[in-house]
Short mmCIF file of C-alpha atoms in Angstrom, two decimals:
data_model
loop_
_atom_site.label_atom_id
_atom_site.label_comp_id
_atom_site.label_asym_id
_atom_site.label_seq_id
_atom_site.Cartn_x
_atom_site.Cartn_y
_atom_site.Cartn_z
CA MET A 1 -21.88 5.14 -12.35
CA GLN A 2 -19.54 5.58 -15.82
CA ALA A 3 -20.81 8.99 -15.96
CA PHE A 4 -20.59 9.98 -12.55
CA ILE A 5 -16.90 9.18 -12.68
CA ASP A 6 -16.37 11.22 -16.36
CA ASN A 7 -17.76 14.02 -14.73
CA ILE A 8 -16.80 15.18 -10.82
CA PRO A 9 -13.82 17.23 -11.02
CA LYS A 10 -10.48 14.93 -10.36
CA ALA A 11 -6.90 15.95 -9.19
CA GLU A 12 -4.36 14.02 -9.80
CA LEU A 13 -1.45 13.89 -7.18
CA HIS A 14 0.17 10.76 -9.00
CA VAL A 15 1.40 10.46 -12.62
CA HIS A 16 4.77 10.05 -14.26
CA LEU A 17 5.36 12.40 -17.06
CA GLU A 18 7.44 9.81 -18.74
CA GLY A 19 4.29 7.14 -18.36
CA THR A 20 1.87 9.76 -20.62
CA LEU A 21 4.37 8.64 -23.25
CA GLU A 22 1.52 7.32 -25.82
CA PRO A 23 3.24 5.08 -28.66
CA GLU A 24 2.13 7.36 -31.50
CA LEU A 25 3.73 10.59 -29.83
CA SER A 26 6.42 8.03 -29.44
CA PHE A 27 7.08 7.19 -33.03
CA ALA A 28 6.69 10.99 -34.56
CA LEU A 29 9.21 12.02 -31.95
CA ALA A 30 11.55 9.04 -33.33
CA LYS A 31 11.19 10.14 -36.39
CA LYS A 32 11.90 13.85 -35.43
CA ASN A 33 14.83 12.88 -33.98
CA GLY A 34 16.15 10.29 -35.77
CA ILE A 35 15.87 7.74 -33.42
CA PRO A 36 15.67 4.22 -34.47
CA LEU A 37 12.69 2.08 -32.80
CA PRO A 38 12.74 -1.93 -32.55
CA TYR A 39 8.49 -1.26 -33.39
CA LYS A 40 7.38 -1.06 -36.90
CA THR A 41 3.82 -0.02 -35.63
CA PRO A 42 2.50 1.49 -32.25
CA GLU A 43 0.06 -1.40 -32.17
CA ALA A 44 3.41 -3.35 -31.97
CA LEU A 45 5.20 -1.20 -29.00
CA VAL A 46 1.99 -1.95 -27.55
CA GLU A 47 2.12 -5.54 -27.27
CA ALA A 48 5.25 -5.41 -26.10
CA TYR A 49 4.17 -3.87 -22.86
CA ASP A 50 5.01 -7.49 -21.04
CA PHE A 51 5.63 -6.82 -18.37
CA THR A 52 4.59 -8.31 -14.28
CA ASP A 53 6.58 -6.74 -11.99
CA LEU A 54 8.46 -3.85 -11.21
CA PRO A 55 11.93 -4.47 -12.49
CA SER A 56 10.67 -5.73 -15.81
CA PHE A 57 8.42 -2.59 -16.58
CA LEU A 58 11.22 -0.05 -15.87
CA GLU A 59 13.43 -1.90 -18.68
CA ILE A 60 10.85 -1.27 -21.39
CA TYR A 61 9.94 2.26 -19.54
CA TYR A 62 13.71 3.49 -19.67
CA ALA A 63 14.22 2.65 -22.89
CA GLY A 64 10.84 4.36 -23.78
CA MET A 65 12.29 7.48 -22.74
CA ASN A 66 15.08 7.72 -25.95
CA VAL A 67 12.98 9.90 -27.90
CA LEU A 68 12.47 12.57 -25.58
CA VAL A 69 15.32 15.06 -27.08
CA ALA A 70 14.56 18.80 -27.60
CA GLU A 71 12.80 21.04 -25.43
CA SER A 72 9.80 20.60 -27.51
CA ASP A 73 9.37 17.31 -27.34
CA PHE A 74 8.78 17.52 -22.99
CA TYR A 75 6.53 20.09 -24.13
CA ASP A 76 4.40 18.18 -26.54
CA LEU A 77 4.57 15.37 -23.56
CA THR A 78 3.62 17.63 -21.06
CA MET A 79 0.79 19.07 -23.37
CA ALA A 80 -0.21 15.70 -24.23
CA TYR A 81 -1.23 14.71 -21.28
CA LEU A 82 -2.55 17.74 -19.93
CA THR A 83 -5.16 17.77 -23.11
CA LYS A 84 -6.20 13.74 -21.95
CA ALA A 85 -6.10 15.06 -18.33
CA SER A 86 -8.47 17.77 -18.81
CA ASN A 87 -10.98 15.90 -21.34
CA GLN A 88 -11.38 13.39 -18.10
CA ASN A 89 -12.56 16.52 -15.69
CA ILE A 90 -9.13 16.65 -13.46
CA VAL A 91 -8.91 20.33 -12.93
CA TYR A 92 -5.39 20.54 -10.56
CA ALA A 93 -1.87 17.95 -11.14
CA GLU A 94 1.00 17.01 -9.61
CA LEU A 95 3.41 15.92 -12.33
CA PHE A 96 5.83 13.03 -11.53
CA PHE A 97 9.55 13.91 -13.41
CA ASP A 98 12.90 12.05 -13.45
CA PRO A 99 15.37 14.50 -14.64
CA GLN A 100 18.16 11.35 -14.30
CA ALA A 101 16.94 9.54 -16.57
CA HIS A 102 17.08 12.64 -19.09
CA THR A 103 20.77 14.13 -18.45
CA SER A 104 22.31 10.52 -17.96
CA ARG A 105 21.47 10.34 -21.61
CA GLY A 106 23.00 13.89 -22.04
CA ILE A 107 19.92 15.89 -22.41
CA ASP A 108 20.29 19.57 -20.60
CA PHE A 109 18.41 19.46 -17.03
CA SER A 110 17.29 23.45 -18.20
CA ILE A 111 15.99 21.45 -21.87
CA VAL A 112 13.63 18.80 -19.46
CA ILE A 113 12.38 21.51 -17.06
CA ASN A 114 11.65 24.31 -19.33
CA GLY A 115 9.89 22.04 -22.14
CA ILE A 116 7.05 20.84 -18.84
CA HIS A 117 7.25 24.07 -17.47
CA LYS A 118 5.98 25.78 -20.72
CA ALA A 119 3.64 23.22 -21.63
CA GLN A 120 1.90 23.69 -18.16
CA VAL A 121 1.65 27.32 -18.39
CA ASP A 122 -0.37 27.24 -21.50
CA ALA A 123 -2.21 24.30 -20.24
CA GLU A 124 -3.44 26.40 -17.64
CA GLN A 125 -3.99 29.32 -19.83
CA LYS A 126 -5.99 27.42 -22.94
CA LEU A 127 -7.23 24.74 -20.87
CA GLY A 128 -7.55 25.31 -17.08
CA ILE A 129 -5.85 22.98 -15.86
CA LYS A 130 -3.60 23.65 -13.27
CA SER A 131 -0.79 21.81 -12.60
CA GLN A 132 2.54 21.86 -10.98
CA LEU A 133 5.60 19.60 -10.63
CA ILE A 134 7.49 17.07 -8.17
CA MET A 135 11.33 16.26 -9.15
CA CYS A 136 12.01 12.65 -8.49
CA PHE A 137 15.09 11.04 -7.97
CA LEU A 138 16.01 7.02 -9.00
CA ARG A 139 16.44 5.23 -5.95
CA GLU A 140 18.90 3.07 -7.82
CA LEU A 141 21.32 5.74 -8.29
CA SER A 142 23.33 7.11 -5.93
CA ALA A 143 22.63 10.00 -2.83
CA GLU A 144 25.13 11.84 -4.42
CA SER A 145 23.56 11.99 -7.62
CA ALA A 146 20.75 13.04 -6.51
CA MET A 147 22.10 15.92 -4.26
CA GLU A 148 23.57 17.09 -7.65
CA HIS A 149 20.37 16.89 -9.10
CA LEU A 150 18.83 18.95 -6.66
CA SER A 151 21.27 21.91 -6.72
CA MET A 152 20.82 21.70 -10.48
CA ALA A 153 17.10 21.88 -10.18
CA GLU A 154 17.61 25.76 -7.24
CA PRO A 155 17.77 27.80 -10.10
CA TYR A 156 14.56 26.54 -11.05
CA LEU A 157 13.44 26.11 -7.61
CA SER A 158 9.46 28.46 -8.74
CA TYR A 159 8.82 25.40 -11.13
CA LEU A 160 8.85 22.58 -8.42
CA VAL A 161 6.11 22.09 -5.35
CA GLY A 162 8.32 18.93 -3.79
CA VAL A 163 10.70 16.09 -4.50
CA GLY A 164 10.04 12.77 -4.88
CA LEU A 165 12.00 9.14 -4.34
CA ASP A 166 11.06 6.43 -7.16
CA SER A 167 12.15 3.53 -9.07
CA ASN A 168 13.74 -0.09 -8.34
CA GLU A 169 12.96 -0.46 -4.34
CA ARG A 170 15.31 -3.24 -4.36
CA ASP A 171 18.34 -3.19 -1.29
CA ASN A 172 17.51 1.19 -1.93
CA PRO A 173 15.91 2.41 1.14
CA PRO A 174 14.59 5.52 1.65
CA ILE A 175 17.08 6.64 4.74
CA LYS A 176 19.82 6.03 1.55
CA PHE A 177 18.77 9.95 0.30
CA LYS A 178 17.85 11.19 4.19
CA GLN A 179 20.22 14.23 3.61
CA VAL A 180 18.97 14.79 -0.08
CA PHE A 181 15.44 15.54 1.28
CA LYS A 182 16.21 17.12 4.70
CA LYS A 183 18.04 19.80 2.07
CA ALA A 184 14.99 19.40 -0.40
CA ARG A 185 12.98 20.96 3.08
CA GLU A 186 15.47 23.52 3.58
CA LEU A 187 14.89 24.74 0.02
CA GLY A 188 10.60 24.85 1.17
CA LEU A 189 9.83 21.95 -0.85
CA LYS A 190 7.33 19.24 -0.39
CA LEU A 191 8.21 15.82 0.79
CA THR A 192 6.65 12.65 -0.79
CA MET A 193 8.45 8.28 -2.27
CA HIS A 194 7.13 5.69 -3.43
CA CYS A 195 6.85 2.91 -1.28
CA ASP A 196 5.35 -0.50 -4.48
CA VAL A 197 3.40 -3.02 -3.89
CA ASN A 198 4.80 -6.28 -2.11
CA GLN A 199 8.49 -4.96 -2.48
CA LYS A 200 11.17 -5.97 0.03
CA ASN A 201 11.10 -4.76 3.36
CA THR A 202 7.97 -2.50 2.19
CA LEU A 203 7.29 -2.06 5.30
CA THR A 204 9.91 -0.70 7.08
CA HIS A 205 11.33 1.64 3.64
CA ILE A 206 7.29 2.98 4.65
CA GLY A 207 8.33 3.49 8.00
CA GLN A 208 11.25 5.44 7.23
CA CYS A 209 9.00 7.34 5.25
CA LEU A 210 7.58 8.47 8.19
CA ASP A 211 9.08 8.42 11.15
CA ASP A 212 13.38 9.23 9.51
CA ILE A 213 11.97 11.29 6.58
CA LYS A 214 9.13 12.71 7.61
CA VAL A 215 7.43 12.90 4.07
CA ASP A 216 4.49 14.80 3.63
CA ARG A 217 2.72 11.84 1.21
CA ILE A 218 3.48 8.47 0.98
CA ASP A 219 2.72 7.06 -3.15
CA HIS A 220 1.48 3.31 -3.58
CA GLY A 221 2.06 2.45 0.54
CA VAL A 222 -0.07 0.19 0.02
CA ASN A 223 1.93 -2.77 2.26
CA SER A 224 0.84 -0.38 5.17
CA LEU A 225 -2.16 -2.10 6.64
CA GLU A 226 -0.43 -4.79 7.64
CA ASP A 227 1.34 -3.15 10.37
CA ALA A 228 -1.82 -1.99 12.49
CA SER A 229 1.37 0.92 13.81
CA LEU A 230 1.72 2.17 10.41
CA VAL A 231 -2.06 2.59 9.81
CA ALA A 232 -2.23 4.30 13.10
CA LYS A 233 0.22 7.15 12.25
CA LEU A 234 -1.11 6.93 8.73
CA ARG A 235 -4.54 8.01 10.25
CA ASP A 236 -3.53 10.45 12.94
CA SER A 237 -1.11 12.64 10.85
CA LYS A 238 -3.44 12.83 8.15
CA ILE A 239 -0.68 10.98 5.42
CA GLY A 240 -2.20 10.55 1.77
CA LEU A 241 -1.43 7.52 -0.05
CA THR A 242 -1.95 7.62 -4.10
CA VAL A 243 -2.73 4.63 -4.74
CA CYS A 244 -2.43 3.35 -8.22
CA PRO A 245 -5.08 0.35 -8.65
CA VAL A 246 -4.72 -0.12 -12.79
CA SER A 247 -1.02 -0.38 -12.15
CA ASN A 248 -1.48 -3.05 -9.41
CA ARG A 249 -2.96 -5.09 -11.33
CA PHE A 250 0.13 -5.50 -13.72
CA VAL A 251 2.50 -6.11 -10.00
CA VAL A 252 -0.17 -7.72 -7.74
CA GLN A 253 -2.90 -8.89 -10.05
CA SER A 254 -5.56 -6.91 -8.60
CA LEU A 255 -6.16 -3.89 -8.77
CA THR A 256 -5.95 -3.35 -3.97
CA ALA A 257 -10.25 -2.80 -3.69
CA LYS A 258 -10.23 -4.69 -0.36
CA GLU A 259 -7.18 -3.01 0.28
CA ILE A 260 -8.32 0.27 -0.22
CA ARG A 261 -11.82 -0.03 1.14
CA THR A 262 -10.45 -0.94 4.46
CA MET A 263 -8.18 2.15 4.07
CA LEU A 264 -11.43 4.10 3.97
CA ASP A 265 -12.53 2.31 6.47
CA GLU A 266 -9.90 3.13 9.10
CA GLN A 267 -9.57 6.99 7.69
CA ILE A 268 -6.58 7.10 6.45
CA MET A 269 -6.13 9.51 3.26
CA VAL A 270 -6.15 6.84 0.65
CA THR A 271 -7.03 8.69 -3.00
CA ILE A 272 -6.97 7.05 -6.62
CA ASN A 273 -3.98 7.19 -9.20
CA SER A 274 -2.26 6.65 -12.71
CA ASP A 275 0.53 5.91 -12.10
CA ASP A 276 2.24 5.67 -16.03
CA PRO A 277 -1.05 5.27 -17.63
CA ALA A 278 0.00 5.19 -21.04
CA TYR A 279 1.91 1.35 -20.43
CA PHE A 280 -1.09 0.67 -18.10
CA ARG A 281 -4.00 1.44 -20.87
CA ALA A 282 -5.99 3.22 -17.82
CA TYR A 283 -5.77 7.52 -17.26
CA LEU A 284 -7.13 8.57 -14.33
CA ASN A 285 -11.06 7.70 -14.76
CA GLU A 286 -10.70 4.50 -16.31
CA ASN A 287 -8.65 3.33 -13.31
CA PHE A 288 -12.05 5.27 -11.13
CA ILE A 289 -14.09 2.81 -13.23
CA GLU A 290 -12.41 -0.56 -13.18
CA LEU A 291 -12.09 0.14 -9.16
CA GLN A 292 -15.23 0.86 -8.98
CA LYS A 293 -16.51 -2.56 -10.99
CA GLU A 294 -14.45 -4.46 -8.74
CA GLY A 295 -14.80 -2.87 -4.83
CA ASP A 296 -17.85 -1.81 -5.59
CA PHE A 297 -18.07 1.17 -4.50
CA ASP A 298 -20.60 3.86 -4.32
CA LYS A 299 -21.01 7.75 -5.35
CA GLN A 300 -20.75 8.16 -1.42
CA ASP A 301 -16.95 6.13 -1.50
CA LEU A 302 -15.94 7.65 -4.72
CA GLN A 303 -16.89 11.23 -3.97
CA THR A 304 -14.62 10.51 0.14
CA LEU A 305 -11.86 9.00 -3.30
CA VAL A 306 -11.69 12.22 -5.30
CA GLU A 307 -12.29 15.09 -2.29
CA ASN A 308 -8.58 13.25 -0.48
CA SER A 309 -6.62 13.73 -3.81
CA PHE A 310 -7.53 17.93 -3.04
CA ARG A 311 -7.66 17.27 0.56
CA ILE A 312 -4.21 16.25 0.44
CA ALA A 313 -2.83 18.45 -2.49
CA TRP A 314 -0.30 20.56 -1.82
CA LEU A 315 -2.16 23.99 -2.43
CA PRO A 316 -3.23 26.38 -0.17
CA GLU A 317 -6.10 25.34 1.95
CA THR A 318 -7.98 28.38 0.81
CA GLU A 319 -7.60 26.08 -3.31
CA LYS A 320 -8.51 23.57 -1.66
CA GLN A 321 -11.93 24.30 -0.52
CA GLN A 322 -12.64 26.27 -3.92
CA TYR A 323 -12.44 22.21 -5.37
CA LEU A 324 -13.77 21.07 -2.28
CA SER A 325 -16.96 23.10 -2.75
CA SER A 326 -17.50 22.61 -7.07
CA ILE A 327 -17.19 18.51 -6.22
CA ARG A 328 -20.35 18.98 -3.32
CA ASP A 329 -21.44 21.24 -6.09
CA TYR A 330 -21.45 18.96 -8.59
CA VAL A 331 -22.50 16.18 -6.87
CA VAL A 332 -25.68 18.27 -5.66
CA THR A 333 -26.53 19.03 -9.24
CA SER A 334 -26.30 15.23 -10.26
CA SER A 335 -27.87 13.29 -7.71
#
């Protein structure tokens, strides 16, 4: 089963580039940029990853970004992830990044996006992994700040496929950013928003995503199972959910295997993803492996989960079908 997971062609739709910053790269960049770290070794840094909910994770997550300063740093970060992804037989990825977390530190927007984009181009040419970029807004910041960063992004629209909304959900509902996402839609960008597991007013937030923002996808969204009307909307609209089992375990002490099984039974377009793999110590293959063990998923279940990722990917239909065909070919030859 592990060999099946390791070798099947996969897509990753929910991974935060800043969340792929491995301790070794963090130390290397800190040394290069003269930034002191409060830990003596990469191992000590990993031991400090002591978080049990979203706020405690975010505190460590944002502190870790301080080592990212130059365009080459963002290049190295992105190339390191895409190399790892390619080694896990991920053939397509949609990458989140958080520009506000960098511009607030005095890093120019162009430095961030150019470094990422150059790595994407090189990775596709050298490794054969295709990727697209999703710009996320930090929901604890103002809608005005989000709109300002959307304006910063306009000269780079060809680098972007969509926009997202992440970070601290408490008292920051999707509706707060309705005009920003309306503008993004007018610019031709796809829309997604985080609705993390067991957050305050999460069912209201999921409803706003579907009814008011009219998103193309929802990130996480596990709590939608608590409301039959939301389940029906997700099923009928084919709106995908990008679920992240290992990161869920840090927040709710479960890989949510039972909930993912229910989503499959309800014919919801659920997908498996890694979220912040350097912090949760699990990339996409490890998420699949842990989930399979906890939920006793068979190969057909896993194939469906992998195929769902391509079906809801922001790709032309012809490309989706090419990827789906490669999955079917793999399943036939591996059986």
